[in-house]
Short mmCIF file of C-alpha atoms in Angstrom, two decimals:
data_model
loop_
_atom_site.label_atom_id
_atom_site.label_comp_id
_atom_site.label_asym_id
_atom_site.label_seq_id
_atom_site.Cartn_x
_atom_site.Cartn_y
_atom_site.Cartn_z
CA MET Y 1 18.23 -16.05 -18.88
CA LYS Y 2 19.31 -12.79 -16.83
CA THR Y 3 19.08 -13.26 -13.08
CA LEU Y 4 17.16 -10.88 -11.12
CA ILE Y 5 17.32 -10.65 -7.21
CA PHE Y 6 14.40 -9.17 -5.54
CA ILE Y 7 15.02 -7.73 -2.15
CA GLY Y 8 12.03 -6.69 0.07
CA SER Y 9 10.13 -7.62 3.22
CA ASN Y 10 7.67 -10.63 3.48
CA SER Y 11 4.61 -8.39 2.82
CA VAL Y 12 1.24 -8.63 0.76
CA HIS Y 13 2.57 -5.99 -1.51
CA CYS Y 14 5.90 -8.00 -2.20
CA GLN Y 15 4.45 -11.29 -2.40
CA ARG Y 16 1.85 -10.02 -5.08
CA TYR Y 17 4.37 -8.34 -7.29
CA LEU Y 18 6.51 -11.85 -6.88
CA GLN Y 19 3.73 -13.83 -7.99
CA GLN Y 20 3.49 -11.60 -11.34
CA LEU Y 21 7.12 -12.08 -11.75
CA ILE Y 22 6.66 -15.71 -11.52
CA ALA Y 23 4.13 -16.04 -13.84
CA ARG Y 24 5.99 -14.33 -16.63
CA GLN Y 25 9.02 -16.64 -16.26
CA GLN Y 26 11.47 -14.10 -17.94
CA PHE Y 27 14.21 -14.04 -15.40
CA LYS Y 28 15.96 -16.43 -12.78
CA LEU Y 29 14.66 -14.99 -9.76
CA VAL Y 30 16.10 -15.19 -6.59
CA VAL Y 31 14.43 -13.51 -3.51
CA ILE Y 32 16.18 -12.18 -0.45
CA THR Y 33 13.77 -11.32 2.48
CA ASN Y 34 13.26 -10.83 6.28
CA GLN Y 35 11.00 -14.05 6.69
CA LEU Y 36 10.10 -17.21 4.59
CA MET Y 37 7.11 -16.49 2.12
CA PRO Y 38 5.54 -20.12 2.32
CA ASN Y 39 3.19 -19.50 -0.39
CA LEU Y 40 6.22 -19.07 -2.89
CA THR Y 41 8.46 -22.14 -2.24
CA GLN Y 42 8.92 -22.47 -5.91
CA ILE Y 43 11.52 -19.95 -5.97
CA GLU Y 44 14.88 -19.55 -4.17
CA GLN Y 45 14.41 -17.45 -0.99
CA TYR Y 46 17.12 -16.38 1.53
CA ILE Y 47 16.32 -14.84 4.91
CA ILE Y 48 18.61 -12.15 6.33
CA ASN Y 49 17.64 -9.71 9.30
CA PHE Y 50 17.37 -6.39 7.76
CA SER Y 51 17.29 -4.67 11.00
CA LEU Y 52 19.64 -1.58 11.39
CA LYS Y 53 21.18 -3.16 14.19
CA ASN Y 54 22.26 -6.22 12.22
CA TRP Y 55 26.09 -5.15 11.35
CA CYS Y 56 26.45 -8.38 9.45
CA ALA Y 57 23.70 -7.99 6.89
CA ALA Y 58 25.69 -6.31 4.40
CA LYS Y 59 28.37 -8.86 4.54
CA GLN Y 60 25.72 -11.69 4.21
CA LEU Y 61 24.43 -9.81 1.07
CA ILE Y 62 27.86 -9.61 -0.53
CA ASN Y 63 27.91 -13.33 -0.22
CA LEU Y 64 24.69 -14.06 -1.57
CA LEU Y 65 24.97 -11.52 -4.37
CA ARG Y 66 28.43 -12.85 -5.66
CA GLN Y 67 26.95 -16.37 -5.52
CA PHE Y 68 24.26 -15.25 -8.14
CA ASN Y 69 26.06 -12.40 -9.87
CA PRO Y 70 22.85 -10.72 -10.95
CA GLU Y 71 22.21 -8.36 -13.94
CA ILE Y 72 19.33 -6.57 -11.91
CA VAL Y 73 18.62 -6.09 -8.09
CA HIS Y 74 15.15 -4.72 -7.44
CA ILE Y 75 14.94 -3.43 -4.00
CA HIS Y 76 11.57 -2.55 -2.20
CA GLN Y 77 11.54 0.32 0.20
CA ALA Y 78 14.24 3.11 0.69
CA ASN Y 79 14.99 2.13 4.27
CA SER Y 80 17.40 -0.27 5.90
CA TYR Y 81 16.34 -2.79 3.13
CA ALA Y 82 18.24 -0.78 0.76
CA TRP Y 83 20.87 0.49 3.20
CA HIS Y 84 22.25 -2.92 3.65
CA SER Y 85 21.85 -3.77 0.17
CA LEU Y 86 23.26 -0.78 -1.54
CA ARG Y 87 26.14 -1.06 1.13
CA ALA Y 88 26.75 -4.69 -0.31
CA ILE Y 89 26.64 -3.89 -4.15
CA LYS Y 90 29.29 -1.31 -3.68
CA HIS Y 91 31.54 -4.42 -3.31
CA LEU Y 92 30.34 -6.27 -6.54
CA THR Y 93 32.17 -6.49 -9.83
CA PRO Y 94 30.90 -5.96 -12.19
CA ARG Y 95 28.02 -4.02 -10.41
CA PRO Y 96 24.41 -4.92 -11.19
CA LYS Y 97 21.81 -2.31 -12.20
CA VAL Y 98 19.61 -1.42 -9.10
CA ILE Y 99 15.77 -0.41 -9.25
CA LEU Y 100 14.88 1.19 -5.79
CA THR Y 101 10.94 0.96 -5.54
CA THR Y 102 9.93 3.82 -2.82
CA TRP Y 103 6.38 3.17 -0.79
CA GLY Y 104 5.77 6.63 0.44
CA SER Y 105 6.58 6.33 4.11
CA ASP Y 106 10.06 5.76 3.67
CA VAL Y 107 10.78 9.09 1.69
CA LEU Y 108 8.00 11.05 3.26
CA LEU Y 109 8.27 10.22 7.13
CA LEU Y 110 11.67 8.35 7.55
CA PRO Y 111 13.79 11.51 6.73
CA GLN Y 112 11.88 13.59 9.41
CA GLN Y 113 12.95 11.15 12.28
CA ASN Y 114 16.42 12.62 12.67
CA LYS Y 115 19.48 13.47 10.47
CA LEU Y 116 20.52 10.04 10.45
CA MET Y 117 17.69 8.76 9.06
CA ALA Y 118 17.75 11.53 6.56
CA SER Y 119 21.32 10.41 5.48
CA LEU Y 120 20.18 7.09 5.27
CA VAL Y 121 17.37 7.63 2.82
CA LYS Y 122 19.49 10.06 0.66
CA PHE Y 123 22.21 7.49 0.43
CA ASN Y 124 19.59 5.11 -0.72
CA LEU Y 125 18.37 6.94 -3.49
CA GLN Y 126 21.63 8.42 -4.70
CA ASN Y 127 23.21 5.02 -4.84
CA SER Y 128 20.30 3.47 -6.95
CA ASP Y 129 20.28 3.54 -10.83
CA ILE Y 130 16.47 3.96 -11.19
CA ILE Y 131 13.57 4.86 -8.75
CA THR Y 132 10.02 4.33 -8.62
CA CYS Y 133 7.12 5.85 -6.54
CA ASP Y 134 3.41 5.41 -6.65
CA ALA Y 135 2.26 8.60 -6.31
CA LEU Y 136 3.20 11.70 -8.34
CA PHE Y 137 3.35 14.09 -5.44
CA ILE Y 138 6.36 11.85 -4.10
CA ALA Y 139 8.63 12.35 -7.39
CA PRO Y 140 9.69 15.97 -6.13
CA ARG Y 141 10.08 15.02 -2.66
CA ILE Y 142 12.50 12.33 -4.12
CA ARG Y 143 14.40 14.89 -6.32
CA GLN Y 144 14.87 17.07 -3.16
CA LEU Y 145 16.65 14.26 -1.35
CA LEU Y 146 18.63 13.60 -4.42
CA ALA Y 147 19.98 16.84 -4.20
CA LYS Y 148 22.31 17.43 -7.13
CA VAL Y 149 22.51 13.99 -8.00
CA GLN Y 150 20.54 12.94 -11.03
CA ARG Y 151 18.41 9.88 -11.25
CA PRO Y 152 15.33 8.86 -13.48
CA ILE Y 153 12.20 8.67 -11.49
CA HIS Y 154 9.06 6.68 -12.42
CA CYS Y 155 5.62 6.90 -11.08
CA ILE Y 156 4.10 3.44 -11.13
CA ASN Y 157 1.62 1.81 -8.63
CA PHE Y 158 1.05 -1.89 -8.25
CA GLY Y 159 -2.52 -1.71 -9.50
CA VAL Y 160 -5.32 -3.84 -8.32
CA GLN Y 161 -4.52 -7.56 -7.67
CA ASN Y 162 -7.92 -8.99 -8.56
CA LEU Y 163 -9.24 -6.04 -11.00
CA PRO Y 164 -13.25 -6.94 -11.50
CA GLN Y 165 -13.93 -6.71 -15.25
CA LEU Y 166 -17.51 -5.33 -14.55
CA ALA Y 167 -18.49 -2.82 -12.13
CA THR Y 168 -20.08 -3.87 -8.77
CA ASN Y 169 -23.76 -4.66 -8.57
CA LEU Y 170 -25.66 -1.95 -6.32
CA ALA Y 171 -27.95 -4.74 -5.13
CA ASN Y 172 -24.89 -6.34 -3.54
CA LYS Y 173 -24.39 -3.41 -1.33
CA GLN Y 174 -25.14 -3.65 2.42
CA LYS Y 175 -25.10 -1.18 5.20
CA PHE Y 176 -21.59 -1.52 5.93
CA ILE Y 177 -18.74 1.07 6.67
CA LEU Y 178 -15.16 -0.61 5.86
CA SER Y 179 -11.88 0.29 7.40
CA ASN Y 180 -9.03 -2.08 6.53
CA ARG Y 181 -5.63 -0.16 7.22
CA LEU Y 182 -3.20 -1.33 10.00
CA HIS Y 183 -4.04 -0.83 13.55
CA LYS Y 184 -1.16 1.66 14.19
CA PRO Y 185 -1.34 5.15 15.21
CA LEU Y 186 -0.30 6.51 11.82
CA TYR Y 187 -3.95 5.07 10.30
CA GLN Y 188 -6.14 6.82 13.09
CA ILE Y 189 -8.45 3.84 13.34
CA ASP Y 190 -9.59 5.56 16.71
CA LYS Y 191 -11.04 8.55 14.66
CA ILE Y 192 -13.16 6.34 12.74
CA ILE Y 193 -14.49 4.71 15.76
CA HIS Y 194 -15.32 7.89 17.69
CA ALA Y 195 -17.05 9.20 14.52
CA PHE Y 196 -18.99 6.01 13.78
CA ALA Y 197 -20.02 6.06 17.43
CA GLN Y 198 -20.94 9.80 17.35
CA LEU Y 199 -23.41 8.54 14.41
CA ILE Y 200 -24.80 5.71 16.53
CA THR Y 201 -25.35 7.41 19.71
CA THR Y 202 -27.00 10.62 18.32
CA LYS Y 203 -29.16 8.26 15.79
CA ARG Y 204 -28.12 10.01 12.67
CA ILE Y 205 -27.86 7.03 10.91
CA ASP Y 206 -29.81 3.71 10.71
CA PRO Y 207 -28.86 1.47 13.65
CA GLU Y 208 -28.53 -1.42 11.11
CA TYR Y 209 -25.14 0.16 10.10
CA ARG Y 210 -22.14 -1.83 10.87
CA LEU Y 211 -18.58 -0.71 11.08
CA ILE Y 212 -16.27 -3.49 9.74
CA ILE Y 213 -12.47 -3.17 11.07
CA VAL Y 214 -10.29 -5.48 8.97
CA ALA Y 215 -6.34 -6.10 9.75
CA ASP Y 216 -4.57 -6.11 12.81
CA GLY Y 217 -1.69 -4.27 14.68
CA GLU Y 218 -0.28 -2.93 18.00
CA LEU Y 219 -3.27 -1.06 18.73
CA ASN Y 220 -6.00 -3.58 18.16
CA PRO Y 221 -6.47 -4.56 22.00
CA GLN Y 222 -7.06 -0.60 22.60
CA LEU Y 223 -9.32 -0.18 19.51
CA ARG Y 224 -11.62 -3.25 20.88
CA ASP Y 225 -11.73 -1.39 24.41
CA LEU Y 226 -12.79 1.74 22.75
CA THR Y 227 -15.59 0.33 21.01
CA GLN Y 228 -16.69 -1.29 24.64
CA GLN Y 229 -16.27 1.98 26.41
CA LEU Y 230 -18.43 3.92 23.54
CA GLY Y 231 -20.92 1.36 23.92
CA ILE Y 232 -20.80 0.30 20.35
CA SER Y 233 -19.23 -3.11 20.29
CA GLN Y 234 -22.45 -4.69 18.94
CA SER Y 235 -22.14 -2.79 15.71
CA VAL Y 236 -18.52 -2.91 15.14
CA GLU Y 237 -16.85 -6.08 13.75
CA PHE Y 238 -13.32 -6.66 14.13
CA THR Y 239 -12.02 -9.67 11.45
CA GLY Y 240 -8.32 -9.63 12.40
CA LEU Y 241 -6.13 -10.42 9.39
CA ILE Y 242 -8.30 -12.39 6.45
CA ALA Y 243 -7.82 -13.75 3.33
CA TYR Y 244 -7.73 -11.57 0.29
CA GLU Y 245 -10.62 -13.30 -1.18
CA ASP Y 246 -12.46 -12.68 1.97
CA LEU Y 247 -11.56 -8.92 1.80
CA ILE Y 248 -12.81 -8.81 -1.51
CA LYS Y 249 -16.46 -9.85 -0.17
CA TYR Y 250 -16.35 -6.85 2.28
CA TYR Y 251 -15.40 -4.43 -0.76
CA GLN Y 252 -18.15 -5.73 -2.73
CA GLN Y 253 -20.58 -5.42 0.26
CA ALA Y 254 -19.33 -2.18 1.66
CA GLN Y 255 -21.28 1.18 0.80
CA LEU Y 256 -18.52 3.28 2.28
CA PHE Y 257 -14.64 2.82 2.81
CA VAL Y 258 -12.89 5.18 5.12
CA SER Y 259 -9.12 5.69 5.36
CA ILE Y 260 -7.70 8.68 7.08
CA PRO Y 261 -3.89 7.91 7.71
CA LEU Y 262 -1.57 10.94 8.55
CA SER Y 263 0.77 10.18 5.68
CA ASP Y 264 0.44 7.92 2.64
CA GLY Y 265 1.44 7.12 -0.75
CA THR Y 266 -1.01 5.49 -3.32
CA ALA Y 267 -2.75 3.06 -1.04
CA SER Y 268 -3.62 -0.43 -2.70
CA SER Y 269 -6.56 -0.60 -0.34
CA LEU Y 270 -8.14 2.56 -1.56
CA LEU Y 271 -7.90 1.57 -5.30
CA GLU Y 272 -9.42 -1.73 -4.31
CA ALA Y 273 -12.33 -0.24 -2.77
CA MET Y 274 -12.74 2.14 -5.78
CA ALA Y 275 -12.66 -0.66 -8.02
CA TYR Y 276 -15.60 -2.49 -5.99
CA GLY Y 277 -17.78 0.23 -5.81
CA CYS Y 278 -17.18 1.90 -2.24
CA ILE Y 279 -17.74 5.40 -1.59
CA PRO Y 280 -14.36 6.50 -0.60
CA ILE Y 281 -14.02 8.95 2.45
CA VAL Y 282 -10.26 9.65 2.64
CA SER Y 283 -7.91 12.10 4.70
CA ASN Y 284 -6.67 15.27 2.58
CA LEU Y 285 -3.18 13.98 1.27
CA PRO Y 286 -1.75 14.59 -1.98
CA ALA Y 287 -1.81 10.98 -2.76
CA ASN Y 288 -5.54 10.32 -2.37
CA LEU Y 289 -6.00 13.79 -4.32
CA GLU Y 290 -4.77 12.09 -7.30
CA TRP Y 291 -7.67 9.41 -7.25
CA VAL Y 292 -10.57 11.10 -5.35
CA LEU Y 293 -12.20 14.28 -6.48
CA ASP Y 294 -14.03 15.59 -3.31
CA GLN Y 295 -17.90 15.21 -3.81
CA ILE Y 296 -17.34 13.99 -7.30
CA ASN Y 297 -16.15 10.31 -6.92
CA GLY Y 298 -15.83 10.36 -3.20
CA PHE Y 299 -15.15 12.79 -0.30
CA ILE Y 300 -11.83 14.31 1.23
CA ALA Y 301 -12.32 14.79 4.83
CA LEU Y 302 -10.58 18.20 5.26
CA ASN Y 303 -11.16 18.34 9.03
CA LEU Y 304 -11.37 15.15 10.60
CA ASP Y 305 -12.83 16.43 13.68
CA GLN Y 306 -15.82 16.47 11.40
CA LEU Y 307 -15.36 12.89 10.08
CA ALA Y 308 -18.94 11.93 11.40
CA ASP Y 309 -20.37 14.56 8.92
CA TYR Y 310 -18.46 13.16 5.96
CA LEU Y 311 -19.79 9.51 6.99
CA VAL Y 312 -23.49 10.99 6.82
CA ALA Y 313 -22.66 12.57 3.41
CA GLY Y 314 -21.37 9.21 2.26
CA ILE Y 315 -24.35 7.33 3.22
CA GLU Y 316 -26.63 9.82 1.93
CA LEU Y 317 -25.20 9.38 -1.38
CA ALA Y 318 -25.27 5.66 -1.27
CA ASN Y 319 -29.10 5.99 -0.63
CA GLN Y 320 -29.41 7.84 -3.99
CA ALA Y 321 -29.23 4.92 -6.24
CA ILE Y 322 -28.72 6.78 -9.62
CA CYS Y 323 -26.06 9.03 -8.14
CA TYR Y 324 -24.39 6.05 -6.45
CA GLN Y 325 -24.67 3.88 -9.65
CA ARG Y 326 -22.78 6.61 -11.60
CA LEU Y 327 -20.02 6.75 -8.70
CA ILE Y 328 -19.50 2.86 -9.06
CA GLU Y 329 -19.16 3.27 -12.92
CA PHE Y 330 -16.87 6.26 -12.94
CA ASN Y 331 -14.60 4.71 -10.44
CA HIS Y 332 -14.44 1.36 -11.78
CA GLN Y 333 -13.30 2.84 -15.27
CA LEU Y 334 -10.76 5.13 -13.45
CA ILE Y 335 -9.11 2.37 -12.00
CA HIS Y 336 -9.24 0.27 -14.98
CA GLN Y 337 -7.41 3.08 -16.87
CA LYS Y 338 -4.70 3.85 -13.98
CA ALA Y 339 -4.38 1.02 -11.89
CA HIS Y 340 -4.74 -2.26 -14.39
CA PRO Y 341 -2.27 -4.67 -12.62
CA GLN Y 342 -0.86 -6.36 -15.92
CA HIS Y 343 -0.48 -2.77 -17.72
CA ASN Y 344 1.37 -1.30 -14.54
CA PHE Y 345 3.45 -4.47 -14.18
CA ASN Y 346 4.50 -4.09 -17.55
CA LYS Y 347 5.98 -0.75 -17.23
CA PHE Y 348 8.50 -2.64 -14.45
CA LEU Y 349 9.39 -4.95 -17.04
CA GLN Y 350 10.19 -2.20 -19.41
CA LEU Y 351 12.42 -0.54 -16.54
CA TYR Y 352 14.35 -4.19 -16.51
CA GLU Y 353 14.97 -4.36 -20.17
#
């Protein structure tokens, strides 16, 4: 049995991916991460500080990699995780094959910070054997960063973890608008709150509508204060971080899903919302355009200053039972075809082979 070392953060995405790897039992699996994953204690885990400030990280990784002598190393994100790991791998003989999975922001935003970050990302891409991305539009950006170095690039998304076999029953839908992106500047949750407040205060929508804000982040206190200042706190629910099973219930109940980040790859939350029958209202980003056709199976918010108008359009669609049911069935079929977790995971297994 070949040894596969997985290197990535203690994130929901990495944990879900690892659960599928564990279930297949095809590799001796070792995980190197930044924080213990308590729900995956059945596999060997080693903790390393992957901060750029930790100059000992590469040496620590060399010792671990030599201990297990892996055939394959799979690194998630072309940031400091890849930089420390690939510097360590350079010292190994024989050298394992390296798959680098980019997440979007690492190749779209990180190189724009400064020349040092641009060089770091280029190094990571150029020293990997195979690169994956989750959206078609990211591949040309990766090729640009690779410069003259040729590397195979595969577009594979992680798929929807608990893909519903049947389209959501329209009767389950309630007057909910759902936002479940992190509370960070990138995701512009404040714009969603302002748009919702505009609709409530001007009485453009039924006062029974509620804005459900899931997740957490550095801006959470400011966002809570904002709802107080706008006088809509009774219509807004902050859930904090919740179990995935509870999130699914919100997907099943919400009519609208709103996600307007400044930059993004293929967002798992968007695919999940579409699979469970939410009408997506998303920012005008290339990755979103690969999934949402404006006014066909959702709405592309071309002007975020008019986000309130897009919310109204989504609500009006939700009130048209026949049209809404068609959208639910169309998106359910689309996600089954393009984001089936087992099918997409098999593509990663093929890369390992």
